[in-house]
Amino acid sequence: MSNPEAARAFLIGEIEALEPFDCVVVATVGQMLQATEVTRREDGALEVRVPGRPTPLPALTAAEREALNARGFESSAPEDPVVSWTHEAESAEQAVDLLQEVRVTVFGAKPDAPIDIAHGSHRLEHEARKKLAVARERIESIVQDILGRPARRDPDGDYVLPIGNVHVMVAPRAGLDGGVVIRVFAITNVGINVTAELALFLARLNFGLMFGRFTLDVEHRSIWFDETLLGEQFREEELRFAVQVVASTADAWDDRLRQMFGGVTHQEVLSGKAAQAPPPSKPGEGVGLYL
C-alpha cells in the first residue's frame, strides 16, 4: 500500500478483526527484516511486537534497541537478539500509531513509504509451548531418577546430567510448527584444530554410527555429539537410552579426537585443567526453527 490514509484505515480494520493468536505483519516494501507485527493475545489484548532475529539474521543495533526502549517497548532479555520487543496497545488506532512510529523513528523509513501487509497466526506457537511444558515435566522426573536428585539447569533451561566424565545436556525444544523435539547432546572437544581432514573424519565416523552423530562447530572450534527424540510423548526408556548413548560415545571418543586433532576435552575444561571456554552456542540453535 502506498496511500498513507488508506493504509491506516485498512490496518485499523484488519487489527480490529484479529482473533486470539492472529497477527498482522507490516514492513516497508523491500525491508521485511524490519517487519513489525500486531498480535491479538489469548486474553484479547493487542500487542505490538518487533520480532527477535535468530542467527544468521543481523541483530537489532544498540541504537534501535535504545529507540524501542525510549518508546515504551520492553524485552525480557534486551541483549538477546532472539527475544522480541513488545508494547501493549489499548486500541487498534494506537497499535497502528506504534507501527508507524517504529517504522519511521526506529528503522528510519520515510513516513509515506509504501508498505507490505501480511497475516499470520501464533496459535501453533502457543500449542507448542503447552506441549513443551508437558515434555519438561516428564524430563524432570526421569532425569531426577537417573541422577538420584534434581538435575541442574543451565541459563537456557536445559538439564545438565553429569554421567561419568561427560556432562550430558537434555534440551527440550518446541518447533514453530507445533512439534516437540528432545535434543540430547554433550561437548566432546574444545579448541580443536579445524581442518578438512577433521571434517572428513567426522563424516566417516557418523556414517558408521547406529545412533547419534558428531557435530563440528567450526566457528567455536568445538565438537559435539548428539541424539534427538521426537514428540512430547517419548517413552522413558528412549530418553534413558539416548542419555546413555551420548555419554558413552562422547567418553569413548573425546581423548582420541584430542590426540588426532589437538585441542582439549570438555572434561579438561570442566576440571580446570585447560583454559579454553566451552562454546556459547548449541547444536541446532540460531536457525529460527525452535521457540
Tab-separated table of C-alpha atoms in Angstrom:
chain	number	residue	atom	x	y	z
A	1	MET	CA	0.000	0.000	0.000
A	2	SER	CA	1.283	3.454	-0.901
A	3	ASN	CA	-1.559	5.772	0.229
A	4	PRO	CA	-0.906	6.529	3.952
A	5	GLU	CA	-4.526	7.370	4.819
A	6	ALA	CA	-5.908	4.332	3.032
A	7	ALA	CA	-3.235	2.123	4.605
A	8	ARG	CA	-4.066	3.413	8.085
A	9	ALA	CA	-7.803	2.816	7.659
A	10	PHE	CA	-7.174	-0.648	6.241
A	11	LEU	CA	-4.804	-1.593	9.065
A	12	ILE	CA	-7.228	-0.438	11.749
A	13	GLY	CA	-9.936	-2.635	10.258
A	14	GLU	CA	-7.619	-5.647	9.956
A	15	ILE	CA	-6.377	-5.296	13.536
A	16	GLU	CA	-9.867	-4.907	14.962
A	17	ALA	CA	-10.848	-8.161	13.230
A	18	LEU	CA	-7.968	-10.183	14.676
A	19	GLU	CA	-8.895	-13.359	16.569
A	20	PRO	CA	-6.787	-14.579	19.521
A	21	PHE	CA	-3.248	-15.559	18.374
A	22	ASP	CA	-3.717	-13.955	14.930
A	23	CYS	CA	-1.386	-11.182	13.796
A	24	VAL	CA	-0.875	-8.533	11.116
A	25	VAL	CA	2.691	-8.003	9.906
A	26	VAL	CA	3.754	-4.662	8.448
A	27	ALA	CA	7.030	-3.647	6.791
A	28	THR	CA	8.271	-1.012	4.383
A	29	VAL	CA	8.374	-2.510	0.890
A	30	GLY	CA	11.693	-4.302	0.389
A	31	GLN	CA	12.554	-4.170	4.118
A	32	MET	CA	10.962	-7.331	5.537
A	33	LEU	CA	13.815	-7.698	8.010
A	34	GLN	CA	12.375	-4.608	9.728
A	35	ALA	CA	8.864	-6.048	9.956
A	36	THR	CA	6.701	-5.220	12.976
A	37	GLU	CA	3.531	-7.064	13.908
A	38	VAL	CA	0.339	-6.569	15.886
A	39	THR	CA	-0.905	-9.681	17.667
A	40	ARG	CA	-4.170	-10.437	19.447
A	41	ARG	CA	-3.154	-12.278	22.612
A	42	GLU	CA	-5.133	-15.122	24.168
A	43	ASP	CA	-6.627	-12.678	26.685
A	44	GLY	CA	-7.869	-10.460	23.842
A	45	ALA	CA	-5.373	-7.629	24.364
A	46	LEU	CA	-3.426	-6.187	21.439
A	47	GLU	CA	0.358	-6.281	21.428
A	48	VAL	CA	2.748	-4.582	19.025
A	49	ARG	CA	5.844	-6.726	18.585
A	50	VAL	CA	9.235	-6.243	16.955
A	51	PRO	CA	10.204	-9.905	16.421
A	52	GLY	CA	13.534	-11.291	17.551
A	53	ARG	CA	16.133	-12.203	14.967
A	54	PRO	CA	17.810	-15.605	15.253
A	55	THR	CA	21.264	-16.149	13.769
A	56	PRO	CA	22.285	-15.616	10.964
A	57	LEU	CA	19.974	-12.605	10.694
A	58	PRO	CA	21.608	-9.352	11.838
A	59	ALA	CA	20.534	-8.404	15.364
A	60	LEU	CA	18.881	-5.120	16.229
A	61	THR	CA	21.536	-2.462	16.692
A	62	ALA	CA	22.156	-0.822	20.065
A	63	ALA	CA	20.607	2.387	18.708
A	64	GLU	CA	17.472	0.516	17.592
A	65	ARG	CA	17.126	-1.186	20.982
A	66	GLU	CA	17.534	2.157	22.759
A	67	ALA	CA	14.933	3.743	20.486
A	68	LEU	CA	12.450	0.955	21.193
A	69	ASN	CA	13.046	1.228	24.925
A	70	ALA	CA	12.542	5.004	24.790
A	71	ARG	CA	9.147	4.463	23.147
A	72	GLY	CA	7.881	2.086	25.811
A	73	PHE	CA	8.792	-1.243	24.192
A	74	GLU	CA	10.102	-3.912	26.549
A	75	SER	CA	12.193	-7.049	26.182
A	76	SER	CA	12.664	-9.748	28.808
A	77	ALA	CA	16.296	-10.029	27.659
A	78	PRO	CA	17.376	-6.823	25.869
A	79	GLU	CA	20.796	-8.182	24.874
A	80	ASP	CA	19.372	-11.437	23.444
A	81	PRO	CA	18.720	-10.907	19.704
A	82	VAL	CA	16.154	-13.730	19.586
A	83	VAL	CA	13.802	-12.172	22.175
A	84	SER	CA	11.088	-9.860	20.837
A	85	TRP	CA	10.387	-6.287	21.926
A	86	THR	CA	6.724	-5.682	22.803
A	87	HIS	CA	4.329	-2.862	23.639
A	88	GLU	CA	0.693	-3.360	24.646
A	89	ALA	CA	-1.833	-1.266	22.695
A	90	GLU	CA	-5.174	-0.144	24.091
A	91	SER	CA	-6.828	0.065	20.674
A	92	ALA	CA	-6.308	-0.687	17.010
A	93	GLU	CA	-5.685	3.014	16.413
A	94	GLN	CA	-2.882	3.100	18.986
A	95	ALA	CA	-1.420	-0.096	17.520
A	96	VAL	CA	-1.250	1.493	14.064
A	97	ASP	CA	0.368	4.616	15.518
A	98	LEU	CA	3.009	2.439	17.196
A	99	LEU	CA	3.626	0.530	13.966
A	100	GLN	CA	4.231	3.778	12.109
A	101	GLU	CA	6.428	5.157	14.883
A	102	VAL	CA	8.643	2.070	14.804
A	103	ARG	CA	8.920	2.182	11.008
A	104	VAL	CA	9.855	5.855	10.897
A	105	THR	CA	11.703	6.690	14.115
A	106	VAL	CA	13.351	3.329	14.859
A	107	PHE	CA	14.026	1.907	11.390
A	108	GLY	CA	14.329	5.220	9.519
A	109	ALA	CA	11.662	4.720	6.859
A	110	LYS	CA	10.044	7.701	5.149
A	111	PRO	CA	6.579	8.413	6.608
A	112	ASP	CA	4.868	7.967	3.234
A	113	ALA	CA	6.927	4.967	2.082
A	114	PRO	CA	4.748	2.144	0.675
A	115	ILE	CA	4.235	-0.837	2.975
A	116	ASP	CA	3.670	-4.558	2.646
A	117	ILE	CA	0.996	-6.180	4.820
A	118	ALA	CA	0.743	-9.877	5.663
A	119	HIS	CA	-1.298	-12.022	8.033
A	120	GLY	CA	-0.211	-14.838	10.307
A	121	SER	CA	-1.016	-16.755	13.470
A	122	HIS	CA	0.819	-17.691	16.665
A	123	ARG	CA	-1.631	-20.462	17.551
A	124	LEU	CA	0.810	-23.232	16.663
A	125	GLU	CA	3.458	-21.491	18.744
A	126	HIS	CA	1.030	-21.356	21.685
A	127	GLU	CA	0.202	-25.044	21.327
A	128	ALA	CA	3.900	-25.858	21.060
A	129	ARG	CA	4.624	-24.104	24.341
A	130	LYS	CA	1.918	-26.153	26.053
A	131	LYS	CA	3.429	-29.364	24.686
A	132	LEU	CA	6.868	-28.193	25.775
A	133	ALA	CA	5.628	-27.755	29.347
A	134	VAL	CA	4.332	-31.341	29.315
A	135	ALA	CA	7.671	-32.607	27.998
A	136	ARG	CA	9.585	-30.722	30.693
A	137	GLU	CA	7.526	-32.326	33.459
A	138	ARG	CA	8.340	-35.786	32.136
A	139	ILE	CA	12.022	-34.978	31.602
A	140	GLU	CA	12.450	-33.638	35.121
A	141	SER	CA	11.002	-36.807	36.618
A	142	ILE	CA	13.194	-39.096	34.502
A	143	VAL	CA	16.493	-37.238	34.953
A	144	GLN	CA	15.881	-36.984	38.692
A	145	ASP	CA	15.511	-40.765	38.771
A	146	ILE	CA	18.715	-41.172	36.733
A	147	LEU	CA	20.761	-38.888	38.985
A	148	GLY	CA	19.044	-39.533	42.285
A	149	ARG	CA	18.435	-35.785	42.621
A	150	PRO	CA	17.011	-32.919	40.542
A	151	ALA	CA	19.177	-32.026	37.550
A	152	ARG	CA	20.821	-28.625	37.373
A	153	ARG	CA	19.502	-26.347	34.630
A	154	ASP	CA	21.785	-24.094	32.612
A	155	PRO	CA	20.911	-20.496	31.612
A	156	ASP	CA	18.969	-21.817	28.583
A	157	GLY	CA	16.808	-24.000	30.817
A	158	ASP	CA	18.411	-27.225	29.582
A	159	TYR	CA	19.063	-30.069	32.026
A	160	VAL	CA	22.697	-30.918	32.803
A	161	LEU	CA	23.472	-34.519	33.755
A	162	PRO	CA	26.991	-35.430	34.930
A	163	ILE	CA	27.399	-39.001	33.646
A	164	GLY	CA	30.884	-40.342	34.379
A	165	ASN	CA	33.368	-37.995	32.711
A	166	VAL	CA	30.736	-36.388	30.476
A	167	HIS	CA	28.178	-33.658	31.038
A	168	VAL	CA	25.105	-34.648	29.045
A	169	MET	CA	22.539	-31.947	28.285
A	170	VAL	CA	18.863	-32.715	27.729
A	171	ALA	CA	17.289	-29.850	25.811
A	172	PRO	CA	13.543	-29.845	25.062
A	173	ARG	CA	12.708	-27.701	22.039
A	174	ALA	CA	9.341	-26.688	20.589
A	175	GLY	CA	9.270	-26.172	16.839
A	176	LEU	CA	7.320	-23.312	15.278
A	177	ASP	CA	5.234	-25.980	13.522
A	178	GLY	CA	3.919	-27.158	16.904
A	179	GLY	CA	6.142	-30.216	17.196
A	180	VAL	CA	8.434	-31.023	20.113
A	181	VAL	CA	11.918	-32.488	19.913
A	182	ILE	CA	14.248	-33.517	22.718
A	183	ARG	CA	17.898	-32.818	21.922
A	184	VAL	CA	20.365	-34.869	23.970
A	185	PHE	CA	23.983	-33.786	23.487
A	186	ALA	CA	27.416	-33.345	25.018
A	187	ILE	CA	30.519	-31.349	24.173
A	188	THR	CA	33.426	-33.687	23.481
A	189	ASN	CA	36.269	-31.367	22.452
A	190	VAL	CA	37.132	-27.662	22.607
A	191	GLY	CA	39.867	-25.673	20.840
A	192	ILE	CA	40.109	-28.321	18.139
A	193	ASN	CA	42.221	-27.743	15.011
A	194	VAL	CA	39.583	-27.309	12.299
A	195	THR	CA	40.843	-28.944	9.118
A	196	ALA	CA	39.408	-30.669	6.082
A	197	GLU	CA	40.799	-33.919	7.477
A	198	LEU	CA	38.768	-33.460	10.680
A	199	ALA	CA	35.557	-32.800	8.754
A	200	LEU	CA	36.132	-35.875	6.583
A	201	PHE	CA	36.937	-37.994	9.625
A	202	LEU	CA	33.730	-36.984	11.417
A	203	ALA	CA	31.668	-37.614	8.274
A	204	ARG	CA	33.080	-41.133	8.011
A	205	LEU	CA	32.632	-41.701	11.724
A	206	ASN	CA	28.978	-40.609	11.577
A	207	PHE	CA	28.360	-42.967	8.659
A	208	GLY	CA	29.319	-45.900	10.846
A	209	LEU	CA	27.289	-44.905	13.905
A	210	MET	CA	23.978	-46.614	14.608
A	211	PHE	CA	22.739	-43.839	16.904
A	212	GLY	CA	23.658	-40.174	17.256
A	213	ARG	CA	26.078	-38.017	15.301
A	214	PHE	CA	29.130	-35.855	15.811
A	215	THR	CA	28.729	-32.147	15.013
A	216	LEU	CA	31.583	-29.764	14.217
A	217	ASP	CA	31.122	-26.165	15.369
A	218	VAL	CA	33.648	-24.520	13.058
A	219	GLU	CA	33.244	-21.010	14.443
A	220	HIS	CA	33.957	-22.038	18.041
A	221	ARG	CA	36.360	-24.899	17.206
A	222	SER	CA	34.387	-27.477	19.154
A	223	ILE	CA	32.894	-30.921	18.627
A	224	TRP	CA	29.562	-32.134	19.990
A	225	PHE	CA	27.795	-35.481	19.981
A	226	ASP	CA	24.005	-35.511	19.960
A	227	GLU	CA	20.868	-37.585	19.524
A	228	THR	CA	17.257	-36.441	19.008
A	229	LEU	CA	13.893	-37.761	20.207
A	230	LEU	CA	10.626	-36.698	18.592
A	231	GLY	CA	7.422	-35.759	20.382
A	232	GLU	CA	6.462	-34.838	23.914
A	233	GLN	CA	5.139	-38.378	24.496
A	234	PHE	CA	8.541	-40.081	24.206
A	235	ARG	CA	8.975	-43.247	26.226
A	236	GLU	CA	11.077	-43.171	29.389
A	237	GLU	CA	13.384	-45.900	28.088
A	238	GLU	CA	14.006	-43.849	24.930
A	239	LEU	CA	15.306	-40.893	26.917
A	240	ARG	CA	17.368	-43.109	29.195
A	241	PHE	CA	18.879	-44.826	26.163
A	242	ALA	CA	19.661	-41.521	24.441
A	243	VAL	CA	21.422	-40.204	27.561
A	244	GLN	CA	23.459	-43.411	27.834
A	245	VAL	CA	24.416	-43.377	24.134
A	246	VAL	CA	25.532	-39.739	24.244
A	247	ALA	CA	27.506	-40.212	27.469
A	248	SER	CA	29.254	-43.418	26.396
A	249	THR	CA	30.043	-42.295	22.827
A	250	ALA	CA	31.383	-38.908	23.930
A	251	ASP	CA	33.526	-40.573	26.571
A	252	ALA	CA	34.838	-43.130	24.081
A	253	TRP	CA	35.952	-40.555	21.503
A	254	ASP	CA	36.953	-37.312	23.246
A	255	ASP	CA	40.512	-38.417	24.088
A	256	ARG	CA	41.060	-39.963	20.662
A	257	LEU	CA	39.839	-36.824	18.898
A	258	ARG	CA	42.166	-34.700	21.030
A	259	GLN	CA	45.132	-36.919	20.153
A	260	MET	CA	44.322	-36.754	16.446
A	261	PHE	CA	43.280	-33.108	16.022
A	262	GLY	CA	44.546	-31.192	19.037
A	263	GLY	CA	42.631	-29.043	21.479
A	264	VAL	CA	41.369	-30.346	24.803
A	265	THR	CA	38.493	-32.466	26.013
A	266	HIS	CA	35.483	-30.828	27.595
A	267	GLN	CA	36.231	-32.747	30.764
A	268	GLU	CA	39.583	-30.962	30.972
A	269	VAL	CA	37.770	-27.636	30.673
A	270	LEU	CA	35.281	-28.571	33.400
A	271	SER	CA	38.018	-29.739	35.779
A	272	GLY	CA	40.044	-26.555	35.291
A	273	LYS	CA	42.944	-28.357	33.607
A	274	ALA	CA	42.502	-26.307	30.412
A	275	ALA	CA	41.915	-22.603	29.930
A	276	GLN	CA	39.557	-22.862	26.945
A	277	ALA	CA	35.936	-21.819	27.410
A	278	PRO	CA	33.051	-24.014	26.240
A	279	PRO	CA	31.257	-22.814	23.074
A	280	PRO	CA	28.456	-20.300	23.667
A	281	SER	CA	26.012	-21.893	21.228
A	282	LYS	CA	24.500	-25.365	20.929
A	283	PRO	CA	23.688	-27.670	18.003
A	284	GLY	CA	20.539	-26.664	16.165
A	285	GLU	CA	20.317	-23.166	17.603
A	286	GLY	CA	20.056	-19.946	15.689
A	287	VAL	CA	18.140	-21.145	12.621
A	288	GLY	CA	14.732	-19.813	13.584
A	289	LEU	CA	13.045	-23.219	13.766
A	290	TYR	CA	12.698	-23.508	17.539
A	291	LEU	CA	10.997	-21.420	20.197
